[in-house]
Amino acid sequence: MRKILPAGILVILISMVSQMGFILNADVIDGHYLTLIGVVIGLCIGVLYFIYRRKQSLKYMNVIFNLDKRPWYQQPPNYPMTFFFSILGGMIAVSLLNNMPDTGNRRVEIYKVTKMAERRIRYDFIEYLELTNEDGAITYRPKDNQSFSIGQEVEVTIEKGLLGFSQVLNAVPRNS
């Protein structure tokens, strides 16, 4: 049972990263790299937290102490929860930092709808489009009142984020 528990936690963590990466960065061009950067930053924050905690524990080490009234740095660490929340926080912080400011670097490109699909996130399905042109493929989550068909050409407004990752702001059908 003890060998299955870390594998189960790892599966849950990978599932969380995959689903949160899609929710946060589906409209970002090469958003999987932005998700990876957030995960690495979260892991670094978690490791730095445990280093700081260990330093505090050694600094205020007591030989005799009451188990009920130990300070936070002397209580047993909860590694899975700490890394879960640090990775989640790193992903959210990097995504918000990239998407928050208005850099003014907007451009409009023509894409063609090649695929309409949906992705399951917990108990709901999120619809998205795959748009392609000669430069590559991007994903776009349409708004509630937008409808597209496969093969339709769309004008896509793209803005460069603060971290250099471009995001899709809007897609409208092209007037031919």
Short mmCIF file of C-alpha atoms in Angstrom, two decimals, residues 26-30 109-117 127-143 146-158 167-174:
data_model
loop_
_atom_site.label_atom_id
_atom_site.label_comp_id
_atom_site.label_asym_id
_atom_site.label_seq_id
_atom_site.Cartn_x
_atom_site.Cartn_y
_atom_site.Cartn_z
CA ALA A 26 -5.18 26.95 -24.13
CA ASP A 27 -5.28 30.28 -25.98
CA VAL A 28 -1.52 30.86 -25.65
CA ILE A 29 0.65 29.95 -28.60
CA ASP A 30 3.11 27.32 -27.33
CA GLU A 109 -3.53 36.66 -39.04
CA ILE A 110 -5.68 34.44 -41.22
CA TYR A 111 -6.20 30.85 -40.06
CA LYS A 112 -8.38 27.97 -41.16
CA VAL A 113 -10.48 25.83 -38.78
CA THR A 114 -9.17 22.28 -39.12
CA LYS A 115 -10.57 20.57 -36.03
CA MET A 116 -13.38 21.05 -33.55
CA ALA A 117 -12.97 19.06 -30.36
CA GLU A 127 -14.86 22.99 -26.52
CA TYR A 128 -11.90 24.25 -28.51
CA LEU A 129 -10.87 24.75 -32.12
CA GLU A 130 -7.63 23.90 -33.80
CA LEU A 131 -6.68 26.61 -36.27
CA THR A 132 -3.88 26.20 -38.80
CA ASN A 133 -2.03 28.24 -41.39
CA GLU A 134 1.37 27.95 -43.04
CA ASP A 135 3.12 28.97 -39.77
CA GLY A 136 1.61 26.23 -37.63
CA ALA A 137 -1.37 25.24 -35.52
CA ILE A 138 -2.94 27.01 -32.54
CA THR A 139 -5.89 26.29 -30.25
CA TYR A 140 -8.74 28.66 -29.51
CA ARG A 141 -11.63 28.37 -27.10
CA PRO A 142 -14.64 30.06 -28.74
CA LYS A 143 -16.91 32.35 -26.76
CA GLN A 146 -19.47 32.12 -31.56
CA SER A 147 -19.95 29.26 -33.98
CA PHE A 148 -17.49 27.99 -36.56
CA SER A 149 -17.39 25.20 -39.11
CA ILE A 150 -14.52 23.06 -40.31
CA GLY A 151 -12.75 24.61 -43.30
CA GLN A 152 -13.90 28.14 -42.47
CA GLU A 153 -11.32 30.93 -42.62
CA VAL A 154 -11.07 33.15 -39.54
CA GLU A 155 -9.23 36.35 -38.67
CA VAL A 156 -7.32 35.80 -35.45
CA THR A 157 -6.15 38.69 -33.26
CA ILE A 158 -2.90 37.78 -31.51
CA GLN A 167 -2.00 34.68 -26.91
CA VAL A 168 -5.08 34.50 -29.08
CA LEU A 169 -7.44 37.32 -28.10
CA ASN A 170 -10.25 36.83 -30.55
CA ALA A 171 -11.24 34.95 -33.68
CA VAL A 172 -13.96 36.13 -36.04
CA PRO A 173 -15.13 34.64 -39.35
CA ARG A 174 -13.40 36.22 -42.33
#
